[in-house]
Coordinates of C-alpha atoms and ligand atoms in Angstrom, one line a residue:
M29 CA 3.8 -3.4 -22.5
R30 CA 1.9 -2.1 -20.5
R31 CA -0.6 -4.9 -19.8
A32 CA 2.9 -6.9 -19.5
F33 CA 4.4 -4.6 -16.5
V34 CA 0.1 -5.1 -14.4
G35 CA 0.5 -8.1 -14.6
L36 CA 4.1 -8.4 -13.1
L37 CA 2.9 -6.5 -10.6
L38 CA -0.6 -8.6 -10.1
A39 CA 1.9 -11.6 -9.8
L40 CA 3.4 -9.3 -6.7
L41 CA 1.0 -9.3 -5.0
V42 CA -0.8 -12.3 -4.3
V43 CA 2.2 -14.2 -4.0
G44 CA 2.5 -15.3 -0.3
A45 CA -1.2 -15.0 -0.3
A46 CA -2.6 -18.7 0.9
P47 CA -4.0 -21.1 -1.9
R48 CA -7.2 -20.9 -3.0
K49 CA -9.6 -23.1 0.3
K50 CA -13.6 -23.4 -0.2
R51 CA -13.7 -20.8 2.4
A52 CA -16.8 -22.2 4.9
H53 CA -15.7 -25.9 4.2
A54 CA -12.2 -25.5 5.6
R55 CA -11.3 -28.7 6.9
P56 CA -9.2 -29.4 9.6
T57 CA -6.6 -32.1 8.3
P58 CA -6.2 -35.3 10.5
G59 CA -3.7 -35.3 13.2
T60 CA -2.9 -31.6 12.5
A61 CA -3.5 -29.2 15.7
A62 CA -3.6 -25.6 15.4
D63 CA -0.6 -23.0 17.4
L64 CA -3.7 -21.2 18.5
V65 CA -6.6 -21.6 19.1
F66 CA -9.5 -18.7 20.3
K67 CA -13.0 -19.7 22.1
H68 CA -16.1 -18.6 23.1
G69 CA -14.8 -15.1 21.7
A70 CA -17.6 -12.0 19.9
V71 CA -16.0 -13.0 16.5
Y72 CA -17.0 -10.6 13.8
T73 CA -15.4 -11.5 10.4
V74 CA -16.2 -8.6 8.4
D75 CA -16.3 -11.7 5.8
A76 CA -19.3 -11.2 2.9
A77 CA -22.6 -12.1 5.1
R78 CA -20.7 -10.2 8.1
R79 CA -20.7 -13.8 9.2
W80 CA -20.2 -14.0 13.7
A81 CA -18.3 -17.0 15.0
E82 CA -16.9 -18.5 18.1
A83 CA -13.9 -19.9 17.6
V84 CA -11.3 -19.2 15.3
A85 CA -8.0 -21.4 14.3
V86 CA -4.3 -20.7 13.1
V87 CA -1.8 -22.7 12.0
N88 CA 1.8 -21.3 10.5
G89 CA 0.1 -17.4 11.1
R90 CA -2.1 -18.0 9.3
I91 CA -6.4 -18.7 9.6
V92 CA -7.3 -22.6 9.5
F93 CA -10.8 -22.8 11.2
V94 CA -13.7 -19.7 12.1
G95 CA -16.5 -21.5 12.9
R96 CA -18.9 -22.9 16.2
D97 CA -16.4 -23.6 19.6
A98 CA -18.0 -27.1 19.4
D99 CA -16.2 -27.9 16.0
A100 CA -12.9 -25.9 17.3
S101 CA -11.8 -28.6 19.3
R102 CA -10.6 -31.0 17.1
W103 CA -7.9 -27.8 16.2
I104 CA -6.9 -28.2 19.7
G105 CA -3.8 -31.1 20.6
P106 CA -1.0 -31.0 23.1
K107 CA 0.7 -27.4 22.2
T108 CA -1.7 -25.2 21.0
R109 CA -2.2 -22.5 22.6
V110 CA -6.0 -22.0 23.8
V111 CA -6.9 -18.3 24.3
E112 CA -10.1 -17.8 26.4
L113 CA -11.9 -14.6 25.2
A114 CA -15.0 -15.2 27.9
G115 CA -17.2 -13.2 24.9
R116 CA -14.1 -10.5 24.8
M117 CA -14.6 -9.3 20.9
L118 CA -11.8 -11.3 18.0
L119 CA -12.2 -8.1 14.6
P120 CA -9.8 -8.2 11.9
A121 CA -6.3 -6.0 12.7
F122 CA -7.3 -2.6 11.5
H123 CA -6.1 -0.8 8.1
D124 CA -5.4 3.1 8.6
S125 CA -6.1 4.0 5.1
H126 CA -3.7 8.0 5.6
V127 CA -1.3 8.5 8.4
H128 CA 1.8 10.0 8.8
P129 CA 3.4 7.1 11.1
I130 CA 6.8 8.3 10.8
D131 CA 6.3 12.1 11.8
G132 CA 3.6 10.9 14.8
G133 CA 6.1 7.9 16.5
I134 CA 8.9 11.1 16.2
D135 CA 6.4 13.8 17.9
S136 CA 6.2 11.1 20.4
L137 CA 9.5 10.7 21.3
E138 CA 9.3 14.7 21.2
V139 CA 7.6 17.3 24.1
D140 CA 4.2 16.7 23.9
L141 CA 1.4 18.9 25.3
H142 CA -1.8 17.6 23.2
G143 CA -4.0 17.5 25.9
L144 CA -2.8 20.2 28.6
A145 CA -4.8 22.5 29.5
T146 CA -2.8 24.6 32.8
P147 CA 0.2 26.7 31.7
A148 CA 1.2 24.8 34.8
E149 CA 1.0 21.4 32.8
V150 CA 2.5 22.9 29.6
L151 CA 5.7 24.4 31.8
A152 CA 6.0 21.2 33.8
R153 CA 6.0 19.2 31.0
V154 CA 8.7 21.2 29.3
R155 CA 11.1 21.3 32.2
D156 CA 10.4 16.8 32.3
Y157 CA 11.1 16.4 29.2
A158 CA 14.5 19.1 28.9
A159 CA 16.0 17.2 32.5
A160 CA 15.5 13.8 31.1
H161 CA 16.5 15.6 27.4
P162 CA 19.8 16.3 29.2
D163 CA 21.7 15.7 25.8
A164 CA 19.0 17.5 23.1
A165 CA 20.8 20.2 21.0
W166 CA 17.6 21.7 21.6
V167 CA 14.1 20.8 22.3
R168 CA 11.9 20.5 20.4
G169 CA 7.6 19.4 20.8
S170 CA 4.4 20.2 19.7
G171 CA 0.6 20.2 20.9
W172 CA 0.2 23.6 23.1
E173 CA -3.3 25.1 22.3
L174 CA -4.2 28.3 21.2
P175 CA -7.0 28.9 24.5
T176 CA -4.1 28.4 26.8
F177 CA -2.8 31.8 27.0
P178 CA -4.3 34.8 27.0
N179 CA -4.5 36.0 23.2
A180 CA -3.2 32.3 22.2
N181 CA -0.2 34.3 23.2
P182 CA 2.8 32.5 25.6
T183 CA 6.0 34.3 26.1
R184 CA 9.4 33.3 25.8
E185 CA 9.9 34.5 29.2
L186 CA 8.0 31.1 30.8
L187 CA 9.9 29.1 28.8
D188 CA 12.8 30.8 29.6
E189 CA 12.7 29.6 33.0
V190 CA 12.3 26.3 32.4
V191 CA 14.9 25.9 29.5
P192 CA 17.5 28.8 30.5
D193 CA 20.6 26.5 28.6
R194 CA 18.9 25.5 25.0
P195 CA 16.8 26.5 22.7
V196 CA 13.1 25.3 22.6
F197 CA 11.0 25.3 20.1
L198 CA 7.5 24.4 20.0
W199 CA 4.3 24.3 17.5
A200 CA 0.8 24.7 18.7
M201 CA -1.5 22.0 17.5
D202 CA -3.0 23.0 14.9
G203 CA 0.8 24.6 13.0
H204 CA 0.6 27.6 12.1
S205 CA 1.9 29.4 15.4
A206 CA 5.4 28.4 16.8
W207 CA 6.7 29.5 21.0
V208 CA 9.9 29.6 21.5
N209 CA 12.9 30.9 24.4
S210 CA 15.1 34.2 24.2
K211 CA 17.2 31.6 23.4
A212 CA 16.4 29.8 19.9
L213 CA 15.9 33.4 19.5
A214 CA 19.0 34.7 20.0
I215 CA 20.2 31.3 17.7
A216 CA 17.6 32.9 14.5
G217 CA 19.0 36.4 15.5
V218 CA 15.2 37.6 15.7
T219 CA 15.7 41.3 17.6
K220 CA 13.1 44.1 17.7
D221 CA 15.1 45.4 14.2
T222 CA 13.9 41.8 12.3
P223 CA 10.5 43.2 10.1
D224 CA 7.8 40.7 10.0
P225 CA 8.4 37.9 7.1
P226 CA 5.0 38.6 4.2
H227 CA 2.9 35.5 5.5
G228 CA 3.2 35.6 8.8
R229 CA 4.0 37.7 12.4
I230 CA 6.5 38.0 14.7
E231 CA 4.8 39.0 18.2
R232 CA 6.0 41.9 20.0
N233 CA 6.1 42.7 23.4
A234 CA 5.4 46.4 24.5
S235 CA 9.2 47.6 23.4
G236 CA 8.6 45.6 20.5
E237 CA 10.8 42.4 21.2
P238 CA 9.5 39.9 20.5
S239 CA 7.7 38.1 22.3
G240 CA 8.4 34.0 21.6
A241 CA 5.4 33.2 19.5
L242 CA 5.6 33.0 15.7
R243 CA 3.1 32.9 13.7
E244 CA 2.8 31.2 9.8
D245 CA 5.7 31.5 8.0
A246 CA 7.2 33.1 10.9
S247 CA 7.9 30.1 12.6
E248 CA 10.8 29.5 9.9
L249 CA 12.9 32.2 10.5
V250 CA 13.9 29.2 13.7
T251 CA 12.6 26.0 12.0
R252 CA 15.4 27.0 9.5
H253 CA 18.1 26.9 12.8
L254 CA 16.4 23.7 14.2
P255 CA 19.3 20.7 13.5
K256 CA 18.1 17.8 10.5
R257 CA 16.8 15.0 10.7
T258 CA 19.0 11.8 10.4
A259 CA 17.9 8.3 9.9
K260 CA 18.6 7.2 13.5
D261 CA 15.7 10.2 14.0
Y262 CA 14.0 8.5 11.4
S263 CA 14.5 4.6 12.6
A264 CA 13.3 6.1 16.3
G265 CA 10.3 7.7 15.3
L266 CA 9.3 4.1 13.2
V267 CA 9.9 2.3 16.2
A268 CA 7.8 4.9 18.6
A269 CA 4.9 4.6 15.6
L270 CA 4.8 1.0 15.4
R271 CA 4.9 0.5 19.2
I272 CA 2.2 3.3 19.0
A273 CA 0.2 1.5 15.8
N274 CA -0.1 -1.6 17.1
G275 CA -1.3 -0.5 20.4
F276 CA -4.0 0.4 18.5
G277 CA -4.9 -2.9 16.6
L278 CA -3.3 -1.5 13.8
T279 CA -0.8 -4.5 11.3
S280 CA -1.9 -2.0 7.6
L281 CA -0.4 1.3 7.3
Q282 CA -0.8 3.3 3.8
E283 CA 1.7 6.0 4.3
A284 CA 0.8 8.9 3.0
R285 CA 3.8 11.0 2.2
A286 CA 6.7 9.2 1.8
S287 CA 9.8 10.4 1.6
E288 CA 13.7 9.0 0.2
E289 CA 14.3 9.0 3.7
S290 CA 11.2 7.5 4.8
L291 CA 10.9 5.4 1.9
A292 CA 15.1 3.7 4.1
A293 CA 13.1 3.7 7.7
Y294 CA 11.2 1.8 6.6
A295 CA 13.1 -0.3 4.2
A296 CA 15.6 -0.8 7.6
A297 CA 13.6 -2.0 9.8
D298 CA 12.1 -4.8 6.7
A299 CA 15.7 -6.0 6.5
K300 CA 16.4 -6.7 10.2
G301 CA 12.0 -7.8 10.6
T302 CA 11.4 -6.1 13.1
L303 CA 8.9 -4.1 10.7
T304 CA 5.8 -4.8 11.9
A305 CA 2.7 -3.2 10.4
R306 CA 2.4 -3.6 6.4
I307 CA 3.8 -0.5 4.8
F308 CA 2.1 0.8 1.8
A309 CA 3.9 3.5 0.7
S310 CA 2.9 7.0 -1.5
I311 CA 5.5 8.1 -2.7
L312 CA 5.1 12.4 -2.7
C313 CA 5.3 14.0 -6.2
D314 CA 7.0 17.3 -6.9
T315 CA 4.4 19.0 -8.6
E316 CA 6.2 21.6 -9.7
K317 CA 8.2 19.6 -11.6
G318 CA 4.9 16.9 -12.7
V319 CA 5.7 14.5 -15.6
A320 CA 9.3 15.2 -15.3
D321 CA 8.7 14.5 -11.9
V322 CA 7.8 10.1 -12.6
P323 CA 10.9 8.3 -13.2
R324 CA 12.1 9.7 -9.8
L325 CA 8.9 8.0 -8.4
V326 CA 9.4 4.8 -10.3
E327 CA 13.2 4.5 -9.4
L328 CA 12.1 4.4 -5.9
R329 CA 9.9 2.3 -5.7
R330 CA 11.8 -0.4 -7.7
R331 CA 14.3 0.6 -4.8
Y332 CA 12.5 0.2 -1.7
R333 CA 10.7 -3.2 -1.9
G334 CA 10.6 -6.0 0.6
R335 CA 8.4 -8.4 2.4
R336 CA 6.2 -5.7 4.1
L337 CA 7.1 -3.1 2.0
R338 CA 6.1 -1.9 -1.1
A339 CA 6.1 2.0 -2.2
D340 CA 3.6 1.7 -5.2
G341 CA 1.2 4.8 -4.3
V342 CA 2.3 8.5 -4.7
K343 CA 0.4 11.2 -3.1
I344 CA -0.6 14.2 -4.8
F345 CA -1.8 17.4 -3.0
A346 CA -4.4 19.3 -5.3
D347 CA -5.3 22.4 -2.8
G348 CA -4.5 22.9 0.9
V349 CA -7.3 22.9 3.6
L350 CA -10.8 24.7 4.5
E351 CA -10.3 26.6 7.4
T352 CA -7.3 28.9 5.9
R353 CA -8.9 29.0 2.8
T354 CA -6.5 27.7 0.9
A355 CA -9.0 24.8 -0.7
A356 CA -9.8 24.8 -3.1
V357 CA -13.9 25.5 -3.5
L358 CA -16.5 25.6 -6.6
Q359 CA -18.2 28.8 -5.2
P360 CA -16.4 31.7 -3.5
Y361 CA -15.4 31.5 0.6
L362 CA -18.2 33.7 2.0
G363 CA -17.2 37.4 3.6
F364 CA -13.9 37.2 1.5
G365 CA -14.3 38.6 -2.0
D366 CA -14.4 36.3 -5.2
D367 CA -11.1 34.0 -3.0
R368 CA -11.9 30.7 -4.1
G369 CA -8.6 29.0 -3.0
K370 CA -5.8 27.8 -4.7
L371 CA -5.7 24.7 -7.3
N372 CA -1.9 23.5 -6.8
L373 CA -1.6 21.8 -10.0
E374 CA -3.7 23.0 -13.6
P375 CA -6.3 21.3 -15.4
D376 CA -3.9 20.2 -17.8
A377 CA -0.4 19.1 -17.0
Y378 CA -3.1 17.7 -13.3
K379 CA -4.4 15.7 -16.4
A380 CA -1.4 15.2 -18.1
L381 CA 0.3 13.8 -14.3
A382 CA -2.7 11.2 -13.3
V383 CA -2.2 9.8 -17.0
A384 CA 1.8 9.2 -16.6
L385 CA 1.3 8.3 -13.7
D386 CA -1.6 5.7 -14.5
A387 CA 0.1 4.2 -17.6
Q388 CA 3.2 3.4 -14.7
G389 CA 1.1 1.3 -12.7
F390 CA 0.3 3.3 -9.8
Q391 CA -1.9 3.4 -7.1
I392 CA -2.8 7.2 -7.1
H393 CA -3.3 8.6 -3.8
V394 CA -4.9 12.4 -3.9
H395 CA -4.8 15.3 -0.9
A396 CA -8.0 17.0 -1.9
I397 CA -10.5 19.0 0.7
G398 CA -12.3 21.7 -1.4
D399 CA -15.1 20.7 -4.2
R400 CA -13.7 22.5 -6.4
A401 CA -9.9 20.0 -5.8
I402 CA -12.4 17.4 -5.4
R403 CA -13.6 17.9 -9.2
E404 CA -11.5 18.3 -10.6
T405 CA -8.8 15.0 -9.4
L406 CA -12.1 13.2 -10.4
D407 CA -11.6 14.9 -14.0
A408 CA -7.6 13.7 -14.1
L409 CA -8.0 9.8 -13.3
E410 CA -11.6 10.0 -15.4
A411 CA -8.9 11.0 -18.8
A412 CA -6.1 8.3 -17.5
R413 CA -8.8 5.8 -17.8
T414 CA -10.1 7.4 -21.0
A415 CA -6.3 7.4 -21.9
N416 CA -4.8 4.0 -20.6
G417 CA -7.9 1.9 -20.3
A418 CA -9.7 1.1 -17.5
R419 CA -7.5 -1.0 -14.9
D420 CA -7.7 -2.0 -11.5
A421 CA -6.3 0.8 -10.5
R422 CA -8.0 1.5 -7.1
H423 CA -6.6 5.3 -7.0
H424 CA -7.8 7.2 -3.8
I425 CA -9.2 9.8 -2.7
A426 CA -8.0 11.1 0.8
H427 CA -9.8 13.8 2.9
L428 CA -13.2 15.2 0.9
E429 CA -14.4 17.3 3.2
L430 CA -16.3 19.4 1.1
I431 CA -17.6 16.9 -2.0
D432 CA -20.2 18.8 -4.6
P433 CA -23.6 16.7 -4.5
A434 CA -22.9 16.0 -8.4
D435 CA -20.1 14.1 -8.0
V436 CA -21.1 12.1 -6.0
P437 CA -22.0 9.9 -8.2
R438 CA -19.0 9.6 -9.7
F439 CA -16.2 7.8 -7.3
R440 CA -18.2 4.4 -8.3
T441 CA -18.6 4.7 -11.4
L442 CA -14.8 5.8 -11.9
G443 CA -13.7 3.4 -9.1
V444 CA -11.8 5.7 -7.6
V445 CA -11.8 5.1 -3.9
A446 CA -13.4 7.0 -1.2
N447 CA -10.7 7.7 1.6
F448 CA -12.5 9.3 4.9
Q449 CA -11.2 10.2 7.3
P450 CA -14.0 10.6 10.0
F451 CA -13.2 11.5 13.0
W452 CA -12.6 14.7 11.6
A453 CA -16.5 14.5 11.1
N454 CA -17.1 15.7 15.3
G455 CA -19.0 18.7 14.8
D456 CA -16.2 20.4 17.0
E457 CA -15.0 24.5 16.7
Y458 CA -12.7 23.9 13.9
I459 CA -15.9 23.2 12.1
R460 CA -18.6 25.4 13.7
K461 CA -16.5 28.7 13.7
L462 CA -14.1 28.5 10.8
T463 CA -15.8 26.1 7.6
E464 CA -19.4 26.3 8.2
P465 CA -19.5 30.4 8.7
E466 CA -17.0 30.4 5.3
L467 CA -19.5 28.5 3.2
G468 CA -22.8 28.8 4.6
P469 CA -25.6 26.3 6.0
E470 CA -26.1 25.5 1.7
R471 CA -22.9 24.1 1.0
S472 CA -21.8 22.9 4.7
R473 CA -25.0 20.4 4.1
W474 CA -22.4 18.3 1.7
L475 CA -19.1 18.8 4.5
Y476 CA -17.7 15.2 4.6
S477 CA -20.1 13.3 3.3
I478 CA -19.9 9.7 4.2
R479 CA -22.8 8.1 4.1
S480 CA -24.2 9.8 0.7
V481 CA -20.9 8.2 -1.0
H482 CA -21.1 5.0 0.6
D483 CA -24.9 5.0 -0.7
S484 CA -23.8 6.0 -3.8
G485 CA -22.5 2.5 -3.7
A486 CA -18.0 3.4 -4.0
A487 CA -15.7 2.2 -2.2
I488 CA -14.3 2.9 1.0
A489 CA -11.7 3.0 3.3
F490 CA -10.9 4.7 6.7
G491 CA -7.7 6.8 8.1
S492 CA -6.6 8.7 10.8
D493 CA -4.8 11.3 9.3
W494 CA -1.8 11.3 12.7
D495 CA -0.1 12.6 13.7
V496 CA -3.0 15.7 13.0
S497 CA -5.8 13.4 14.9
S498 CA -5.9 10.2 16.7
V499 CA -4.4 7.4 15.8
N500 CA -6.9 5.4 16.8
P501 CA -9.7 3.5 15.0
L502 CA -12.0 3.3 17.6
D503 CA -11.8 7.1 17.6
G504 CA -12.8 6.9 14.6
I505 CA -15.1 4.1 13.8
E506 CA -17.4 6.1 17.1
V507 CA -17.1 9.7 15.6
A508 CA -18.9 8.2 12.0
I509 CA -21.3 6.5 13.9
T510 CA -22.2 9.7 16.4
H511 CA -20.4 13.0 14.7
R512 CA -20.3 14.1 18.1
E513 CA -16.5 14.3 19.4
P514 CA -15.4 11.4 21.8
S515 CA -15.2 12.6 25.4
A516 CA -18.4 15.6 24.0
G517 CA -21.3 11.9 25.7
P518 CA -24.5 12.1 24.6
G519 CA -26.3 14.9 22.7
P520 CA -27.3 16.0 18.9
A521 CA -25.0 15.2 16.4
W522 CA -23.6 17.0 14.1
L523 CA -25.2 16.3 10.3
P524 CA -26.9 13.5 11.9
E525 CA -27.8 11.9 7.9
E526 CA -24.1 11.4 6.9
R527 CA -23.5 9.0 9.7
I528 CA -23.0 5.8 8.9
G529 CA -23.2 2.6 10.9
L530 CA -20.8 -0.3 13.1
P531 CA -20.8 -2.7 10.6
E532 CA -19.7 -0.1 7.9
A533 CA -16.7 2.3 10.2
I534 CA -15.3 -0.8 11.2
A535 CA -15.4 -2.5 7.6
G536 CA -14.0 0.7 6.5
Y537 CA -10.7 0.4 9.1
T538 CA -10.8 -3.5 7.8
I539 CA -11.7 -4.8 4.4
G540 CA -12.0 -1.4 3.1
G541 CA -8.8 0.0 4.2
A542 CA -6.7 -3.8 3.1
Y543 CA -9.2 -3.8 -0.2
L544 CA -6.9 0.2 -0.7
D545 CA -3.8 -1.3 -0.5
F546 CA -4.5 -4.9 -2.9
T547 CA -4.8 -6.8 -0.1
E548 CA -8.0 -8.0 0.5
R549 CA -7.0 -11.9 -0.1
E550 CA -4.3 -11.7 2.9
T551 CA -6.1 -9.3 5.1
G552 CA -8.7 -6.9 6.3
S553 CA -11.3 -10.0 7.3
I554 CA -11.6 -13.0 9.4
E555 CA -11.1 -16.6 6.8
A556 CA -9.6 -19.1 6.3
G557 CA -6.8 -19.2 4.1
K558 CA -6.4 -15.1 5.0
A559 CA -3.3 -14.9 7.9
A560 CA -4.1 -14.9 11.2
D561 CA -3.8 -10.1 11.2
L562 CA -5.9 -9.9 14.7
I563 CA -6.8 -8.4 17.9
V564 CA -8.9 -8.5 20.7
L565 CA -11.1 -6.3 22.5
D566 CA -11.9 -6.0 25.2
R567 CA -15.1 -5.8 24.9
N568 CA -17.8 -6.5 22.2
L569 CA -17.9 -2.4 19.9
F570 CA -22.1 -4.4 19.6
A571 CA -23.0 -4.5 22.2
I572 CA -22.4 -1.1 23.6
P573 CA -23.7 2.4 23.9
P574 CA -21.0 3.9 19.9
D575 CA -20.4 7.1 22.5
R576 CA -19.0 5.1 24.6
I577 CA -16.5 2.5 21.8
H578 CA -13.5 5.3 22.1
E579 CA -13.6 3.1 25.5
A580 CA -12.9 0.1 24.5
K581 CA -9.0 -1.2 24.9
V582 CA -7.2 -3.4 22.8
L583 CA -5.8 -6.3 24.8
W584 CA -4.0 -8.5 22.0
T585 CA -3.4 -7.2 19.2
L586 CA -0.9 -10.8 15.8
L587 CA 0.5 -10.0 12.2
E588 CA 0.5 -13.5 10.8
G589 CA -0.1 -15.4 14.1
R590 CA 3.0 -13.6 15.7
E591 CA 2.2 -10.9 19.0
V592 CA 3.1 -7.5 18.0
Y593 CA 1.4 -5.8 21.2
R594 CA 0.0 -7.0 24.4
A595 CA -1.6 -5.1 26.9
E596 CA -0.8 -5.1 30.7
G597 CA -2.6 -8.1 32.2
F598 CA -3.6 -9.2 29.1
S599 CA -3.5 -13.1 29.2
E600 CA -4.8 -16.3 27.7
G601 CA -6.8 -17.1 30.1
R602 CA -4.6 -20.6 30.5
Ligands
ZN701 ZN1 -2.1 13.5 5.3

């Protein structure tokens, strides 16, 4: 029964794939002209040999030729569009293997305070947004940084000056503080007499009045009054997300936390033909319910399936984050007694859930950050394999911030894909000031051990975790190589032994992601027979210093041979 199901699933996956061809010798059919030919390019194919080429020809959205300029001419007919690359780089379009597109899209439509350095800039942004959106009942946004304000404590009076008539709610970049104006506090009924909630703090001024900043759970006093997101909000967020993602060369997204609302938005776009990325969705599992939640997940998978949408994954949160000591670690955090964080599932319940999901043919996608959560996850996936037999499941663990060295080889032996967010391995203040002191030097050596996992022979995929961090794959690629913040310039690398090279970093965002999504026969490399999911970059990444990679720009993004993004000023050169 299970085998029959898996067989059916695989049959569905390969529908639409081209008939297998002898890749190296794809011959032109006499008289066939290509729709599109790229010439004089630095074409990095990411094929099995990591071969380079100069020219690529596309017919009907599919790559039919990859090779030398001299051999490309026979594909050029009177109606062929010839793209003169003039040495610019052609790559397979990028995959993001862990991303929250709709959240990122919605953020981008609200007040976006990321990267603003002074209170004046922040307030100007809020004022401009409010003026441009007179009908918004609430002014909502995110991205202000704690150090921008004295004692990380911005006041409601600052916001009252720019938006006196409507409530304002603004998340700090880390999501652990919120900043509101007087109107929002009034709507929420938060006054001098409101006590702090058990896991939160209402910041107060000298006279005991709420001053405008809300820490942790205190923000819920206001968020519960925010208007609920509508289907229209989700769809608008998706439209914005696709525009942004396509602009960074992304055409395949592994949605890391799908709700029914987000699945409905993807399905609606897919039905309209406006879904300009392949979406592989991991549906969020209710871990409190555990095995009892599986029938609901099966039903959602059945209901939301389309040309570019599949919901064949299930997302499990195994633990929290290291910075707040909610990640589950094997040895106690230093200086906090015997606190070892918290696992969201008891080991036995976790194993039972993994066995049940695996038996239903789901791909299991786990958020696990601490070494204890990672070990328990590997144990649960091993239990699934033992109970159901080994199959081509491609279960994966995302984030993987602290892997115990004893567990490194288990990714390969269990066939579990390591899904890293390489941008985080940048040695920033979160790592140096929060993470390293609570782990100590010995354990900190095993933070973001991408090189060790890679060298163990495991399959690897890369993702951004946007809207948490930058969605630009070039940022992630750079940090994987440099272990420095992209804006930091040259200097010593943090934990240099875990860096990888450019070929491995590109593979993580292309063929590695395709493997994770079960689409490696269709996309992820530039080979005859595959879909023309392609990007043009303004420079060859192999010809520039690694700390300049984030400056490279995507000029053109194609999905199945059709333009989904074109940079201003880019022309085909003919
Ligand atoms: Zn995430």
